[in-house]
Coordinates of C-alpha atoms and ligand atoms in Angstrom, one line a residue:
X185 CA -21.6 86.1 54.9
X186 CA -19.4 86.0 51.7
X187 CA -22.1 83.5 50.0
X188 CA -24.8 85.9 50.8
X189 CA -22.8 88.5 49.3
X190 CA -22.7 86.8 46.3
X191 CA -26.8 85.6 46.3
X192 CA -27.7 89.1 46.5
X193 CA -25.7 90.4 43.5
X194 CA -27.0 87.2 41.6
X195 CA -30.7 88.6 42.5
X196 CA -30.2 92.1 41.8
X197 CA -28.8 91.3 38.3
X198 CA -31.6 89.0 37.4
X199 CA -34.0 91.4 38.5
X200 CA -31.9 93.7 36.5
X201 CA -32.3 91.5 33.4
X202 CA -36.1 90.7 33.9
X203 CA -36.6 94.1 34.3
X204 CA -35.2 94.9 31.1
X205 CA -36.7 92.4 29.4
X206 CA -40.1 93.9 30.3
X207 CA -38.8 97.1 28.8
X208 CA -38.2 98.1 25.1
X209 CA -35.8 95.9 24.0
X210 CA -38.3 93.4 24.0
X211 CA -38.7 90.0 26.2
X212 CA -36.9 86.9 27.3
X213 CA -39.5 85.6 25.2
X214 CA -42.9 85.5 27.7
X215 CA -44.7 88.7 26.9
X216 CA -44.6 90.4 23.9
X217 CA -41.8 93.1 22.6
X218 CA -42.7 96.6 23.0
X219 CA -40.0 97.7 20.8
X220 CA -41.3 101.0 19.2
X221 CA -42.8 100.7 15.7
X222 CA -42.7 96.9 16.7
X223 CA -45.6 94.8 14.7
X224 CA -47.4 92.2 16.8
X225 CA -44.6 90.0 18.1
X226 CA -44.0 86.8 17.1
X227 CA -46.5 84.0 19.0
X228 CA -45.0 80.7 20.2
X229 CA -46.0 77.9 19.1
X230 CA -48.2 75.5 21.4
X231 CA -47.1 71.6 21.8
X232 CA -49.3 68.8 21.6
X233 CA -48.5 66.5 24.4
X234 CA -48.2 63.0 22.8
X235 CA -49.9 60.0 24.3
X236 CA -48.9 56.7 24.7
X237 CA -45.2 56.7 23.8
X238 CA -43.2 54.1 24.3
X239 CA -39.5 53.8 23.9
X240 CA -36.8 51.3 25.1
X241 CA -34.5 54.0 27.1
X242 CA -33.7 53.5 30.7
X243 CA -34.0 57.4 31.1
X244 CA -38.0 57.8 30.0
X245 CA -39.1 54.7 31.6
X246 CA -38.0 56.4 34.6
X247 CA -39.3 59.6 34.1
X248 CA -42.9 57.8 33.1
X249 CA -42.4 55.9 36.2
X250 CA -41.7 58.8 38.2
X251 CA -44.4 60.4 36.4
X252 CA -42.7 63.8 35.6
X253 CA -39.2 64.8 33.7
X254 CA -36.6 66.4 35.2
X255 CA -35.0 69.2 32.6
X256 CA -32.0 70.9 33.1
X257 CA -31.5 74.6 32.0
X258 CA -29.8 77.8 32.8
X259 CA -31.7 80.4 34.7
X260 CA -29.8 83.4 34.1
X261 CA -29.7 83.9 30.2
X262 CA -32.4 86.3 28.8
X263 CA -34.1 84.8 25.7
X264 CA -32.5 81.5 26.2
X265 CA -33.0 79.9 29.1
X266 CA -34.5 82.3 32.1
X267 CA -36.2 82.4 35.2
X268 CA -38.6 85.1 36.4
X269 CA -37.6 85.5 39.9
X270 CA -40.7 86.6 40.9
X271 CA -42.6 84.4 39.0
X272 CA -40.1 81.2 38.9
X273 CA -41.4 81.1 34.8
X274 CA -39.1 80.1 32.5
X275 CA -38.7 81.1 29.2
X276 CA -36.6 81.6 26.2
X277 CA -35.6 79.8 23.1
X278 CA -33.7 76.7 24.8
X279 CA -36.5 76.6 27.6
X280 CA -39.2 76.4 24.6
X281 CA -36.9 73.4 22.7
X282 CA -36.9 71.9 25.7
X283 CA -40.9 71.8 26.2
X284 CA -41.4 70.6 22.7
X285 CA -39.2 67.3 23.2
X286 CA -40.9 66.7 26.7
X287 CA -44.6 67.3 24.8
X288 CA -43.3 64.5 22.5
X289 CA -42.5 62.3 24.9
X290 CA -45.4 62.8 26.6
X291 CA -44.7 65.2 29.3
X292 CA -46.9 67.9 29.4
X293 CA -45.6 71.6 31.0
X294 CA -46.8 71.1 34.3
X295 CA -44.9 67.5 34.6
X296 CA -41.5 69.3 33.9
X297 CA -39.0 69.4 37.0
X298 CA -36.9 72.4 36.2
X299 CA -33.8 71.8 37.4
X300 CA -30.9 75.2 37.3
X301 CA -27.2 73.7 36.3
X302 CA -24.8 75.9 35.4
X303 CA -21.9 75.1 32.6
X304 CA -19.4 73.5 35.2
X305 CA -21.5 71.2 36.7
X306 CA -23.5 69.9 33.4
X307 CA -21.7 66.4 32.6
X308 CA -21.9 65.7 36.1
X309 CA -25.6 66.7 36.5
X310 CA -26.7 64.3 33.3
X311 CA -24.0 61.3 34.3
X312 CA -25.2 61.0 37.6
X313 CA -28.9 60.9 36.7
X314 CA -29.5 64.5 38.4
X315 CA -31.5 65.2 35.1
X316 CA -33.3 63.3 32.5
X317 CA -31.8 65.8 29.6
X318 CA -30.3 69.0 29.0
X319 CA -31.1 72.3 27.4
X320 CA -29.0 75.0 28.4
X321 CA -26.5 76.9 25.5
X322 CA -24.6 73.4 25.5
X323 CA -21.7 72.8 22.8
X324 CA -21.3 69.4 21.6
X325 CA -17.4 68.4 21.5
X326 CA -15.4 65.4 22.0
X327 CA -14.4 66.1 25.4
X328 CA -17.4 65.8 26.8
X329 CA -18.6 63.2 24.9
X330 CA -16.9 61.0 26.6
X331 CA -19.1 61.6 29.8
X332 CA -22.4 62.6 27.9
X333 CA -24.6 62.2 24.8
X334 CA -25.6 64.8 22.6
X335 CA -28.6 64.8 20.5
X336 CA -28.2 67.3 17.7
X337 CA -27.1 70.2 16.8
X338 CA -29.6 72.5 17.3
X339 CA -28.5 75.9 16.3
X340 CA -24.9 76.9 15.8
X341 CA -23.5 79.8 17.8
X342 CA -20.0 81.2 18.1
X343 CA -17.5 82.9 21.0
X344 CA -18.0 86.2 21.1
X345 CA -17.2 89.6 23.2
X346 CA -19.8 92.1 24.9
X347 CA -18.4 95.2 26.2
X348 CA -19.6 98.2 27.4
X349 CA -21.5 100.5 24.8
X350 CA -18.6 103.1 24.9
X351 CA -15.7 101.0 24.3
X352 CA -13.4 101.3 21.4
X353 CA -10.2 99.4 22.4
X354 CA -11.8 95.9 22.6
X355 CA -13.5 95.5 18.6
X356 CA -12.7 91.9 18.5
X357 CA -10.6 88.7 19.8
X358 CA -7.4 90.5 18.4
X359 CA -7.4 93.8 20.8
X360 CA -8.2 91.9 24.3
X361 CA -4.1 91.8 25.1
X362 CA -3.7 92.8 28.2
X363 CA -7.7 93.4 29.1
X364 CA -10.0 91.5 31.5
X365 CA -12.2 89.0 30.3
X366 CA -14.7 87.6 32.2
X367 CA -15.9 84.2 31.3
X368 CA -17.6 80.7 33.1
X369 CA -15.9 77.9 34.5
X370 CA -16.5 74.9 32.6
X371 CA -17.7 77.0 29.2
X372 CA -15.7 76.5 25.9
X373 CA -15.2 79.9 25.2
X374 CA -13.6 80.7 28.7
X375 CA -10.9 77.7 27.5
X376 CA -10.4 79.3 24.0
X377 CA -9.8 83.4 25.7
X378 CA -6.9 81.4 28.2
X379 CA -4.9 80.3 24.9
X380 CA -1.7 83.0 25.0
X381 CA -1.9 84.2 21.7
X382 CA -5.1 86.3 23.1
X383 CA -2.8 87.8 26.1
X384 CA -6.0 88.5 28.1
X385 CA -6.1 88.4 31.6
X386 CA -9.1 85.8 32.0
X387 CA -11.6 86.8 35.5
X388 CA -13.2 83.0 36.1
X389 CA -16.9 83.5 37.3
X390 CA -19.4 80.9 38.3
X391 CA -22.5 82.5 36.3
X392 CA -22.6 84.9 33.2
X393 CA -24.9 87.1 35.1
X394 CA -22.4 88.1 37.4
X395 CA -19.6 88.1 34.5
X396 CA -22.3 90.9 33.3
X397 CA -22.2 92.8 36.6
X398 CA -18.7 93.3 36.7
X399 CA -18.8 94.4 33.3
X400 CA -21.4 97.0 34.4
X401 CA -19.2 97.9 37.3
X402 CA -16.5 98.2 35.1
X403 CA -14.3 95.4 37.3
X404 CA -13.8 93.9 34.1
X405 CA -13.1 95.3 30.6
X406 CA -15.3 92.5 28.6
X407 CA -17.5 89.4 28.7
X408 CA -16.9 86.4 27.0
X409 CA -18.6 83.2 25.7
X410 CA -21.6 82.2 22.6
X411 CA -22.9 85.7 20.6
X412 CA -26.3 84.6 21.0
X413 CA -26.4 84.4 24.9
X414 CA -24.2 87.8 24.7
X415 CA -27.3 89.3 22.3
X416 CA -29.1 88.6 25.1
X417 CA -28.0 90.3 27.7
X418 CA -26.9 93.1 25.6
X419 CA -30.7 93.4 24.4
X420 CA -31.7 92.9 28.1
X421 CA -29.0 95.9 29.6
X422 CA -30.4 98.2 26.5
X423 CA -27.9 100.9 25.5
X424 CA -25.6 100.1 28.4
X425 CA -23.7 97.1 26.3
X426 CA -23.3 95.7 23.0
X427 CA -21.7 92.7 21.5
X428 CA -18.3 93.4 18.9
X429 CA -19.7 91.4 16.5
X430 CA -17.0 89.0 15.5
X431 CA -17.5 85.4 17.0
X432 CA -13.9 83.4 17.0
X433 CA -15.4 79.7 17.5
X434 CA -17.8 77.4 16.3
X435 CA -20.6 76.4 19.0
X436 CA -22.9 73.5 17.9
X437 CA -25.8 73.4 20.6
X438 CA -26.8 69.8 21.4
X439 CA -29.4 68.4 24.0
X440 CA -27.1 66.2 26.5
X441 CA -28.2 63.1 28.2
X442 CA -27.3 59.7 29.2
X443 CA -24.1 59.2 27.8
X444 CA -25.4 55.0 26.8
X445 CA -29.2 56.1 26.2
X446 CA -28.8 55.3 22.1
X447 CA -32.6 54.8 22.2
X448 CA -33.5 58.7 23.5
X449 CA -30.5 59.7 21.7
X450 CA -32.0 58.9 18.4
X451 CA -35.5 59.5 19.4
X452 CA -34.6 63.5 21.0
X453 CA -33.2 63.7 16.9
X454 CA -36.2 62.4 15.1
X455 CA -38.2 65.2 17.4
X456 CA -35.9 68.0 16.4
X457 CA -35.8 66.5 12.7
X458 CA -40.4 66.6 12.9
X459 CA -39.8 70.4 13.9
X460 CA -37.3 72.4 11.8
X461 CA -39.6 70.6 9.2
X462 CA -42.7 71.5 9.9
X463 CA -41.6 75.5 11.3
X464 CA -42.3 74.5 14.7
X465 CA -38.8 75.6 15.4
X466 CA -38.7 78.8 13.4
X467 CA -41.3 79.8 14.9
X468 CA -39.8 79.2 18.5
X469 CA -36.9 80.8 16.9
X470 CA -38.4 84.2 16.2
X471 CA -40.3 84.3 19.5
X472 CA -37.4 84.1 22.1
X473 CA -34.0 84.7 19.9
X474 CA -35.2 86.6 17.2
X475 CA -36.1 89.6 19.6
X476 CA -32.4 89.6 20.9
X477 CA -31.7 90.8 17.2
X478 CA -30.1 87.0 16.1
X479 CA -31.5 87.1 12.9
X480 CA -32.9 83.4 11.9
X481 CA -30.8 80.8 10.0
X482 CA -31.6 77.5 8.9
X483 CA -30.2 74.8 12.0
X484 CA -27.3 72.8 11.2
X485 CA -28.1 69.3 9.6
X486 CA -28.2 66.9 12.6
X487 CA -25.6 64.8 13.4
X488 CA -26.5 61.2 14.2
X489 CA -24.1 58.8 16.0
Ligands
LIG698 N1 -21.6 76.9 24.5 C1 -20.5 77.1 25.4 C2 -20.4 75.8 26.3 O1 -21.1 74.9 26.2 C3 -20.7 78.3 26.3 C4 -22.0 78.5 26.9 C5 -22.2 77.8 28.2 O2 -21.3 77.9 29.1 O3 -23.3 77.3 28.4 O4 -19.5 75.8 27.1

């Protein structure tokens, strides 16, 4: 009964979010944004699926073997990483990075095994071979780099808060004392809001979207974790939320994968070295991110290892 409970509010606020990504805020990245006064919106980019790759990594010769990769992603975070419910379509700006590494390797869209993982379960998900990589809002640090690989960074995001659009106690990490802060188990920002010189009172949730319905509900007073998957949901709950504007940490994105896989490793970098060269990834950029108002900056210089 309980885990119904909690399926049903998972629905209603993704319907809630692809909803209002439909709307005037613009998209999770699929169809164009209708925002008013709004030029043609920014196209994505199409992938040419590369043939006859070969690489000496234990992870694509089972995938080729196999004959499709399996990808994990989030589901619930609008221009980012999202699934239509209706149409089970992903989209969004990791769910396009994603797609251009698989076209280099040789995967074309329709051999891609979407596969949903949410932040707690991720090192588990790539170290037991559940997935062949990762793209889903994933910081690279230490920690897990003991259990995982990282290819990367990608793009470099930062902790932020979203609170509801009246608020004007919570403006930034320094006035959530004594307020409740709703984060994901297993993120990095949920571990930076517990340190006690914040003084919140930290709500621990499975999945941002239902961090984001108890804000709504006003269960909790704010939502914590990267600004650009807060952008999102802000952009996808128009005029009901907005993000204070003042990120606290430092959140390299990285693909994760086999922690021994050296040879995809380095070959997962020389893909996303091609494509911030050649405005590939700008372009992805503009179409899924850029519409959650994150205006574009140049990616952080990749860090090989
Ligand atoms: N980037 C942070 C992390 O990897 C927060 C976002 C997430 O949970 O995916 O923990």
């Amino acid at each position: 009964m309980k885990l119904r409970k909690t399926a049903a509010v998972a629905v209603a606020v993704l319907a809630l979010t692809a909803t209002a990504c439909g709307g005037k805020e613009g998209s999770a990245g699929d169809k164009p944004a209708t925002k008013p006064g709004d030029a043609a919106a920014p196209q994505l980019p199409t992938y040419t699926v590369a043939s006859g790759v070969d690489l000496d990594s234990p992870t694509f010769k089972k995938a080729k073997e196999r004959g499709k990769l399996i990808i994990g992603s989030k589901a619930d975070q609008p221009y980012l990483g999202f699934e239509d419910q209706a149409t089970k379509k992903r989209s969004g700006f990791d769910v396009e990075i994603a797609k251009m590494i698989a076209a280099e390797l040789g995967f074309s869209e329709d051999k891609i095994e979407w596969k949903t993982v949410d932040s707690k379960l991720r090192e588990t998900a790539i170290s037991t071979g559940q997935v062949d990589y990762y793209v889903g809002t994933y910081t690279i640090n230490d920690k897990r780099k003991e259990q995982v690989g990282f290819a990367g960074p990608y793009y470099l995001a930062g902790a932020d808060l979203l609170v509801r659009k009246d608020e004007t106690g919570i403006t930034g990490p320094e006035s959530v004392k004594g307020k409740k802060v709703c984060s994901i188990t297993g993120s990095t920002p949920l571990q930076e809001i517990k340190k006690p010189e914040y003084g919140a009172q930290t709500i621990e949730l499975g999945k941002y979207s239902d961090c984001v319905q108890q804000l709504l509900t006003k269960q909790v007073d704010a939502v914590t974790t990267d600004d650009a998957i807060l952008k999102g949901y802000a952009a996808a709950n128009s005029g009901k939320l907005k993000v204070t504007g003042k990120p606290f940490t430092k959140e390299p994105y990285g693909i994760g994968m086999n922690k021994d896989d050296k040879a995809l490793r380095g070959k997962v970098s020389d893909i996303l070295d091609k494509f911030e060269k050649d405005g590939t990834y700008k372009k992805i950029y503009e179409a899924t991110l850029g519409l959650s108002g994150s205006a574009y900056t140049e990616p952080p210089a990749l860090e090989r290892y």
